[in-house]
Coordinates of C-alpha atoms and ligand atoms in Angstrom, one line a residue:
M1 CA 0.0 0.0 0.0
T2 CA 1.3 3.4 -0.9
R3 CA 1.2 6.0 2.0
I4 CA 2.6 9.6 1.9
Y5 CA 5.2 10.1 4.7
P6 CA 5.6 13.9 5.1
Q7 CA 7.4 13.5 8.4
F8 CA 9.8 10.8 7.6
V9 CA 13.1 10.2 9.2
V10 CA 16.5 9.1 7.7
A11 CA 18.4 6.7 10.0
K12 CA 22.1 6.1 9.4
F13 CA 23.9 3.3 11.0
G14 CA 27.7 3.4 11.1
G15 CA 30.2 0.5 10.9
T16 CA 30.0 -0.7 14.5
S17 CA 26.2 -0.5 14.3
V18 CA 26.3 -3.1 11.5
A19 CA 29.4 -4.9 12.6
D20 CA 27.9 -8.4 13.1
F21 CA 24.4 -10.1 13.3
D22 CA 23.7 -8.9 16.9
A23 CA 24.7 -5.3 16.0
M24 CA 22.4 -5.5 12.9
N25 CA 19.6 -6.9 15.0
R26 CA 19.9 -4.0 17.5
S27 CA 19.8 -1.5 14.6
A28 CA 16.8 -3.3 13.1
T29 CA 15.0 -2.8 16.5
I30 CA 15.8 0.9 16.3
V31 CA 14.3 1.1 12.8
L32 CA 11.2 -0.8 13.7
A33 CA 10.6 1.1 16.8
D34 CA 9.8 4.3 14.8
D35 CA 7.2 4.3 12.0
H36 CA 8.7 7.5 10.7
V37 CA 12.0 5.8 9.7
R38 CA 11.5 5.2 5.9
L39 CA 15.1 5.4 4.7
V40 CA 18.0 3.6 6.2
V41 CA 21.6 4.5 5.2
L42 CA 24.3 2.0 6.1
S43 CA 28.1 2.0 6.3
A44 CA 30.1 -1.2 5.7
S45 CA 30.5 -3.5 8.6
A46 CA 33.3 -2.4 11.0
G47 CA 36.8 -3.0 9.6
V48 CA 35.5 -3.9 6.0
T49 CA 36.4 -0.6 4.4
N50 CA 39.9 -0.7 5.8
L51 CA 40.4 -4.2 4.3
L52 CA 39.0 -3.0 0.9
V53 CA 41.3 0.1 0.9
E54 CA 44.3 -2.2 1.4
L55 CA 43.2 -4.4 -1.4
S56 CA 42.6 -1.3 -3.6
E57 CA 46.3 -0.3 -2.9
G58 CA 47.5 -3.5 -4.7
L59 CA 48.5 -6.5 -2.7
E60 CA 50.4 -9.7 -3.7
S61 CA 48.4 -12.8 -4.3
C62 CA 48.7 -14.4 -0.8
D63 CA 48.1 -11.2 1.0
R64 CA 45.0 -10.6 -1.2
M65 CA 43.7 -14.2 -0.3
D66 CA 44.1 -13.4 3.4
K67 CA 42.1 -10.2 3.3
I68 CA 39.4 -11.8 1.2
D69 CA 39.1 -14.7 3.6
T70 CA 38.8 -12.1 6.4
L71 CA 36.0 -10.3 4.5
R72 CA 34.3 -13.6 3.7
T73 CA 34.4 -14.5 7.4
I74 CA 32.8 -11.2 8.4
Q75 CA 30.0 -11.7 5.9
Y76 CA 29.3 -15.4 6.7
N77 CA 29.3 -14.8 10.5
I78 CA 26.2 -12.7 9.7
I79 CA 24.7 -15.0 7.0
S80 CA 25.0 -18.1 9.2
R81 CA 22.6 -16.4 11.8
L82 CA 19.9 -15.8 9.2
Q83 CA 16.9 -18.0 9.1
R84 CA 17.1 -18.3 5.3
P85 CA 20.9 -17.9 4.5
S86 CA 20.5 -19.2 1.0
V87 CA 18.4 -16.1 0.0
I88 CA 21.4 -13.9 0.3
S89 CA 24.5 -16.0 0.2
K90 CA 24.6 -16.1 -3.7
E91 CA 24.6 -12.4 -3.9
I92 CA 27.3 -12.0 -1.3
D93 CA 29.4 -14.7 -3.0
H94 CA 29.1 -12.8 -6.2
L95 CA 30.3 -9.5 -4.6
L96 CA 33.2 -11.3 -3.0
E97 CA 34.2 -12.8 -6.3
N98 CA 34.0 -9.3 -7.8
I99 CA 36.3 -8.0 -5.0
A100 CA 38.9 -10.7 -5.8
H101 CA 38.8 -9.8 -9.4
L102 CA 39.2 -6.0 -8.9
A103 CA 41.9 -6.6 -6.3
E104 CA 43.8 -8.5 -8.8
I105 CA 43.6 -5.6 -11.3
A106 CA 44.5 -3.2 -8.6
Y107 CA 47.8 -5.1 -8.1
S108 CA 48.7 -5.0 -11.8
T109 CA 47.2 -1.7 -12.8
P110 CA 46.0 0.5 -9.8
C111 CA 43.8 3.4 -10.5
S112 CA 41.6 5.6 -8.5
S113 CA 38.2 4.8 -10.2
L114 CA 38.9 1.1 -9.8
S115 CA 39.7 1.8 -6.1
D116 CA 36.3 3.4 -5.5
E117 CA 34.6 0.6 -7.3
L118 CA 36.3 -1.9 -5.1
V119 CA 35.8 0.0 -1.9
S120 CA 32.1 0.4 -2.6
H121 CA 31.6 -3.4 -2.1
G122 CA 31.6 -2.9 1.7
E123 CA 28.4 -0.8 1.7
L124 CA 26.9 -3.1 -1.0
M125 CA 27.3 -6.2 1.2
S126 CA 26.1 -4.7 4.5
S127 CA 23.0 -3.1 2.9
L128 CA 22.0 -6.5 1.3
L129 CA 22.5 -8.2 4.6
F130 CA 20.6 -5.7 6.6
T131 CA 17.7 -5.7 4.2
E132 CA 17.4 -9.5 4.9
V133 CA 17.7 -9.0 8.7
L134 CA 14.8 -6.5 8.4
R135 CA 12.7 -8.8 6.3
E136 CA 13.2 -11.7 8.7
R137 CA 11.9 -9.4 11.4
G138 CA 8.7 -9.0 9.3
A139 CA 9.4 -5.6 7.8
E140 CA 8.7 -4.6 4.3
A141 CA 12.2 -3.6 3.3
Q142 CA 13.6 -2.8 -0.1
W143 CA 17.3 -2.6 -1.1
F144 CA 18.1 0.5 -3.1
D145 CA 21.3 1.2 -5.0
A146 CA 22.4 4.7 -3.8
R147 CA 24.5 5.3 -6.9
K148 CA 21.3 6.0 -8.9
V149 CA 20.8 9.1 -6.7
I150 CA 24.1 10.2 -5.3
R151 CA 25.4 11.9 -8.4
T152 CA 28.9 13.3 -7.9
N153 CA 31.9 14.7 -9.8
S154 CA 34.7 12.4 -10.8
D155 CA 37.2 13.2 -7.9
Y156 CA 37.6 9.6 -6.9
G157 CA 38.3 9.1 -3.2
C158 CA 36.7 12.2 -2.2
A159 CA 33.9 13.1 -4.7
E160 CA 31.7 16.2 -4.4
P161 CA 28.0 15.5 -4.7
I162 CA 26.0 17.6 -7.3
V163 CA 23.2 18.7 -5.0
S164 CA 20.7 19.6 -7.8
Q165 CA 21.1 16.2 -9.5
V166 CA 20.8 14.4 -6.1
A167 CA 17.5 16.2 -5.5
E168 CA 16.2 15.3 -9.0
Q169 CA 17.2 11.6 -9.0
A170 CA 15.9 11.2 -5.4
E171 CA 12.5 12.4 -6.3
I172 CA 12.3 10.1 -9.3
H173 CA 13.8 7.0 -7.9
L174 CA 13.7 7.0 -4.1
R175 CA 10.6 8.9 -3.2
P176 CA 8.3 6.1 -4.6
R177 CA 10.3 3.5 -2.6
I178 CA 9.9 5.2 0.8
E179 CA 6.2 5.5 0.2
Q180 CA 6.0 1.7 -0.3
A181 CA 8.5 0.2 2.0
I182 CA 11.5 0.9 4.2
A183 CA 14.3 1.7 1.7
I184 CA 17.7 0.4 2.7
T185 CA 20.7 2.1 0.9
Q186 CA 24.4 2.5 1.1
G187 CA 26.2 5.4 2.5
F188 CA 29.5 6.7 1.2
I189 CA 29.1 5.7 -2.5
G190 CA 27.9 7.5 -5.5
S191 CA 28.3 7.7 -9.3
D192 CA 29.7 10.2 -11.8
D193 CA 28.5 11.3 -15.3
A194 CA 30.3 8.3 -16.8
G195 CA 28.5 5.9 -14.6
H196 CA 31.6 5.0 -12.5
T197 CA 31.3 4.4 -8.8
T198 CA 32.7 7.3 -6.6
T199 CA 33.1 7.6 -2.9
L200 CA 32.6 10.6 -0.7
G201 CA 35.8 10.2 1.5
R202 CA 36.2 8.2 4.7
G203 CA 33.2 8.4 7.0
G204 CA 31.1 9.6 4.1
S205 CA 27.9 7.7 5.1
D206 CA 26.9 10.5 7.5
Y207 CA 27.1 12.9 4.5
T208 CA 24.9 10.5 2.3
A209 CA 22.3 10.5 5.1
S210 CA 22.0 14.3 5.3
L211 CA 22.1 14.7 1.4
L212 CA 19.2 12.3 1.1
G213 CA 17.5 13.9 3.9
E214 CA 17.8 17.2 2.1
A215 CA 16.8 15.8 -1.2
L216 CA 13.6 14.3 0.2
Q217 CA 12.9 17.0 2.8
A218 CA 13.2 14.6 5.8
A219 CA 11.9 15.8 9.2
R220 CA 15.0 14.6 10.9
V221 CA 18.3 12.7 10.3
D222 CA 19.4 10.2 12.9
I223 CA 23.1 9.2 13.1
W224 CA 23.4 5.9 15.1
T225 CA 27.0 5.3 16.1
D226 CA 29.0 3.9 19.0
V227 CA 28.8 7.0 21.3
A228 CA 25.7 8.4 22.9
G229 CA 26.0 11.8 21.1
I230 CA 28.5 14.5 20.5
Y231 CA 30.8 15.2 23.5
T232 CA 33.0 18.1 24.5
T233 CA 35.9 16.2 23.0
D234 CA 36.6 12.7 21.8
P235 CA 35.5 10.4 24.8
R236 CA 38.1 8.0 23.7
I237 CA 40.9 10.6 24.5
V238 CA 39.2 12.1 27.6
N239 CA 37.1 10.0 29.9
Q240 CA 35.6 13.1 31.5
A241 CA 34.3 14.4 28.2
Q242 CA 30.6 15.6 28.7
R243 CA 27.8 14.8 26.3
I244 CA 26.3 18.0 24.7
D245 CA 22.5 17.6 24.6
H246 CA 21.9 20.4 22.2
I247 CA 24.2 22.1 19.9
S248 CA 23.9 24.5 16.9
F249 CA 24.6 23.6 13.3
S250 CA 27.5 25.9 13.1
E251 CA 29.1 24.7 16.3
A252 CA 28.7 21.0 15.4
S253 CA 29.8 21.8 11.8
D254 CA 33.0 23.4 13.1
M255 CA 33.7 20.4 15.3
A256 CA 33.3 18.0 12.3
A257 CA 35.4 20.2 10.1
F258 CA 38.2 20.3 12.6
G259 CA 38.3 16.6 13.1
A260 CA 35.6 15.3 15.5
K261 CA 35.1 12.0 13.7
V262 CA 31.7 11.4 15.0
L263 CA 30.3 13.3 11.9
H264 CA 31.9 13.5 8.5
P265 CA 33.1 17.1 8.0
A266 CA 30.3 17.9 5.4
T267 CA 27.4 16.2 7.2
L268 CA 25.8 19.4 8.5
L269 CA 25.9 21.4 5.3
P270 CA 22.7 19.9 3.7
A271 CA 20.9 19.9 7.1
M272 CA 21.7 23.5 7.5
R273 CA 20.5 24.4 4.0
K274 CA 17.1 22.8 4.7
N275 CA 17.0 23.3 8.5
I276 CA 16.7 19.6 9.3
P277 CA 17.6 18.6 12.8
V278 CA 20.2 15.9 13.2
F279 CA 20.2 13.5 16.1
V280 CA 23.3 11.6 17.2
G281 CA 23.0 8.6 19.5
S282 CA 24.4 5.1 20.3
S283 CA 22.8 2.1 18.7
K284 CA 24.0 0.0 21.6
N285 CA 22.4 2.1 24.2
T286 CA 19.3 4.1 23.0
A287 CA 18.3 4.7 26.5
A288 CA 21.4 6.9 27.0
G289 CA 19.8 9.6 24.7
G290 CA 22.0 11.7 22.5
T291 CA 22.7 15.1 21.0
L292 CA 20.3 17.1 18.9
V293 CA 21.9 19.4 16.4
R294 CA 19.6 22.2 15.2
R295 CA 19.7 25.7 13.9
E296 CA 20.0 27.5 17.3
T297 CA 20.7 26.6 20.9
E298 CA 19.9 28.6 24.1
N299 CA 22.8 30.3 25.8
P300 CA 25.6 29.1 23.6
P301 CA 28.7 28.8 25.8
R302 CA 32.1 30.5 25.4
Y303 CA 33.8 27.2 25.0
R304 CA 31.9 24.3 23.3
A305 CA 34.4 21.6 22.5
I306 CA 37.9 20.6 21.5
A307 CA 38.6 18.8 18.3
V308 CA 41.7 17.2 16.9
R309 CA 42.8 16.3 13.4
R310 CA 45.8 14.2 12.9
K311 CA 48.2 13.7 9.9
Q312 CA 48.6 17.3 9.2
T313 CA 51.5 18.8 7.3
L314 CA 53.2 22.2 7.8
L315 CA 54.7 23.8 4.7
R316 CA 57.1 26.8 5.3
L317 CA 58.1 28.8 2.3
H318 CA 60.9 31.4 2.6
S319 CA 61.5 33.9 0.0
L320 CA 64.9 33.7 -1.8
H321 CA 64.9 37.0 -3.4
E322 CA 64.6 40.7 -2.3
Q323 CA 61.1 41.5 -3.3
P324 CA 58.0 43.1 -1.6
A325 CA 56.0 40.7 0.6
Y326 CA 52.9 41.2 -1.6
A327 CA 54.7 40.0 -4.7
F328 CA 56.1 37.0 -2.9
F329 CA 52.6 36.0 -1.5
A330 CA 51.0 36.5 -4.9
E331 CA 53.6 34.2 -6.5
M332 CA 53.3 31.5 -3.9
F333 CA 49.4 31.5 -4.0
A334 CA 49.3 31.4 -7.8
I335 CA 51.5 28.2 -7.7
L336 CA 49.3 26.7 -5.0
A337 CA 46.2 27.6 -7.0
N338 CA 47.6 26.0 -10.2
H339 CA 48.2 22.8 -8.2
E340 CA 44.7 23.0 -6.6
V341 CA 46.2 22.9 -3.2
A342 CA 43.5 23.6 -0.6
V343 CA 45.3 25.5 2.2
D344 CA 43.8 24.8 5.5
L345 CA 45.3 27.5 7.8
L346 CA 48.1 30.0 7.2
T347 CA 50.3 32.5 9.0
T348 CA 52.8 34.9 7.4
S349 CA 55.8 37.0 8.3
E350 CA 57.5 39.5 6.2
N351 CA 59.2 37.1 3.7
S352 CA 57.9 33.7 4.9
V353 CA 54.6 32.0 4.8
A354 CA 53.5 28.9 6.8
L355 CA 50.7 26.7 5.5
A356 CA 48.9 23.9 7.3
L357 CA 47.7 21.3 4.8
D358 CA 45.0 18.7 5.6
S359 CA 45.5 15.4 3.9
T360 CA 42.9 13.4 5.8
G361 CA 39.5 12.3 4.5
S362 CA 40.0 10.9 1.0
T363 CA 39.2 7.1 0.6
S364 CA 42.7 6.5 -0.8
G365 CA 44.9 6.8 2.3
E366 CA 47.7 8.3 0.4
D367 CA 48.6 12.1 0.5
H368 CA 48.5 13.5 -3.0
T369 CA 48.9 17.1 -2.0
L370 CA 52.7 17.5 -2.1
T371 CA 53.4 16.3 -5.6
T372 CA 56.8 16.5 -7.2
S373 CA 55.5 19.1 -9.7
L374 CA 54.3 21.4 -6.8
L375 CA 57.5 21.1 -4.9
T376 CA 59.6 21.8 -8.1
A377 CA 57.5 24.9 -8.8
L378 CA 57.8 26.2 -5.3
S379 CA 61.5 25.5 -5.0
S380 CA 62.3 27.6 -8.0
H381 CA 61.0 30.6 -6.0
C382 CA 61.6 29.9 -2.4
R383 CA 63.2 27.6 0.2
V384 CA 60.7 25.0 1.2
E385 CA 60.5 23.3 4.6
I386 CA 58.1 20.4 5.1
E387 CA 57.1 18.9 8.5
T388 CA 54.7 16.0 8.5
G389 CA 53.0 14.0 11.3
L390 CA 51.5 17.1 13.1
A391 CA 48.1 17.4 14.6
L392 CA 45.7 20.3 14.7
V393 CA 44.0 21.0 18.0
T394 CA 41.1 23.3 17.8
L395 CA 39.2 25.0 20.6
I396 CA 35.6 25.7 19.4
G397 CA 33.3 28.2 21.0
N398 CA 31.2 31.3 20.4
Q399 CA 32.4 34.8 19.8
L400 CA 35.9 34.0 20.9
H401 CA 37.3 37.1 19.2
Q402 CA 35.2 39.4 21.5
E403 CA 36.0 37.7 24.7
T404 CA 39.0 38.5 27.0
G405 CA 41.1 35.8 28.5
V406 CA 40.7 33.3 25.6
C407 CA 44.4 33.3 24.9
R408 CA 45.3 33.0 28.6
D409 CA 42.8 29.9 28.9
A410 CA 44.0 28.3 25.8
F411 CA 47.8 28.8 26.0
S412 CA 48.1 28.0 29.7
G413 CA 46.7 24.6 28.7
L414 CA 49.4 24.4 26.1
A415 CA 52.4 25.6 28.2
D416 CA 54.3 22.3 28.0
H417 CA 53.8 21.8 24.2
A418 CA 55.9 22.8 21.2
V419 CA 53.4 24.8 19.3
R420 CA 54.2 24.9 15.6
M421 CA 51.5 27.3 14.4
I422 CA 48.6 29.3 15.9
C423 CA 45.5 30.5 14.0
H424 CA 43.0 32.8 15.6
G425 CA 41.1 35.7 14.3
A426 CA 39.9 34.8 10.9
S427 CA 36.8 33.1 12.5
D428 CA 34.8 34.2 15.4
N429 CA 34.5 30.8 16.8
H430 CA 37.6 28.8 16.9
L431 CA 41.3 29.0 17.8
S432 CA 43.6 26.3 16.3
V433 CA 47.2 25.2 17.1
L434 CA 49.4 22.9 15.2
L435 CA 51.5 20.5 17.5
P436 CA 53.7 17.4 17.0
G437 CA 51.3 14.5 16.5
E438 CA 52.5 12.6 19.5
S439 CA 51.6 15.4 21.9
A440 CA 48.1 15.9 20.6
D441 CA 46.4 13.7 23.2
S442 CA 48.1 15.3 26.1
A443 CA 47.3 18.8 24.9
V444 CA 43.7 17.8 24.5
I445 CA 43.5 16.3 27.9
E446 CA 45.1 19.3 29.6
L447 CA 43.0 21.8 27.7
H448 CA 39.8 19.9 28.5
R449 CA 40.7 19.7 32.2
R450 CA 41.2 23.4 32.4
L451 CA 38.3 24.6 30.2
F452 CA 35.5 21.9 30.7
E453 CA 36.0 20.0 34.0
Ligands
ADP1 P1 30.6 5.4 12.8 O1 31.3 4.1 12.3 O2 29.3 5.0 13.6 O3 30.4 6.4 11.7 P2 32.9 6.8 13.8 O4 34.0 6.0 14.4 O5 33.1 7.4 12.5 O6 31.5 5.9 13.9 O7 32.5 8.0 14.8 C1 32.4 7.7 16.2 C2 33.6 8.0 17.0 O8 33.9 9.4 16.9 C3 33.5 7.8 18.4 O9 33.8 6.4 18.8 C4 34.5 8.8 19.0 O10 35.7 8.1 19.4 C5 34.8 9.7 17.8 N1 34.7 11.1 18.3 C6 35.6 12.1 18.0 N2 35.2 13.3 18.5 C7 34.0 13.1 19.2 C8 33.2 13.9 19.9 N3 33.5 15.2 20.1 N4 32.1 13.3 20.4 C9 31.8 12.1 20.3 N5 32.6 11.2 19.5 C10 33.7 11.7 19.0
LIG2 N1 32.6 2.7 5.3 C1 33.2 4.0 5.0 C2 34.4 4.2 5.8 O1 34.8 3.4 6.6 C3 32.2 5.1 5.1 C4 31.6 5.3 6.6 O2 31.8 4.4 7.4 O3 30.9 6.3 6.8 O4 35.0 5.3 5.7
MG3 MG1 31.7 7.8 10.9

């Protein structure tokens, strides 16, 4: 029977929420408990994407076999708990064969579009299995291929969705599904104009959920993960981190952009555009509640959270010639623009410029930013110094530029650290420091102790 669902909810389940049969069953209970959930977006089962990324980087035959065996074990541990395993095992076997075939090509002729095709199999498998779990629980569930709707550019590994096309395709292909059944689809994957599979960067399933919520005007997007909401910092680093019950889009978006892994950096952009609240909770412990992200919150605090982003690179460029600073900066930024380098943060002095570059996020784990051609072009104009393995620690708050005492609070917490770069002022709401990677956790712990405990 077709019903119209004006108030429908998109529910996204991350890797640990679909890690095995018991996790899938818990997630199915969440879906079935709320009639409004009509669209389910899934990540690959925990660990699967990492295995697929390794395969896509090109492994020798016996290493390939090992990884594929591990993948098969993860899938079959779920299949063996189903009441009717044969319904689904053929399809999973077919996808595992595909993986083996693509992994062989990746070893001889690696390429980024092939990587995305290979890596997409994690979400394809988890969504097929979850559809069957829901059906066995009596639900009318339909599997849906997200690539029909999530149209992107061809930046394999970190593709950009084309929002207008997503909206158009979702209306044509997905709306009729959610009116008939609970649609189960894949996060993270999309397709480009040529019909090739693309991926939205690591952790991209959150982004898929909010893109589809935007496209179909959902009433809410629920992100079910392994923590009961968004905390004042990563609770894995700081035991005393506190759950934030309500947070604004812009605060949570800053947290995500500066490395709070609980949300993919772009997740809140579609939600903000259409003013769709986003709930974050734990699929293991729904009773614990969670965080509601919405347009405004009451009494936004001076300090909201601390985020950390690892694997950062510092590039320091020193002018070789006697020339005015404006000419030197213009030259440097022209080179960076020609090489499409996205500068994350920067500071300058009279004849030097320091740039922080972020290489996290892409599905292909490699850093393609500092290419030989970029370094050759820069070296002909300046002396180049590169420092890798740094971490960016960011204090996120409200109107920090107008408050007194912010620097005292922040820097007293960093007194024992070798700070490599400080950025404050361009934004009203955050202050970032670049530190050696190995000291990031202790800096976060100390800052959190002083500012939040
Ligand atoms: P999923 O697989 O469900 O998408 P992720 O591992 O991507 O889950 O994100 C959840 C993890 O994000 C948590 O286990 C936690 O360690 C980390 N995290 C980082 N910063 C925060 C934060 N501020 N609040 C909550 N979790 C955070
Ligand atoms: N499976 C993908 C990853 O591990 C996407 C996601 O989990 O959101 O990055
Ligand atoms: Mg995630």
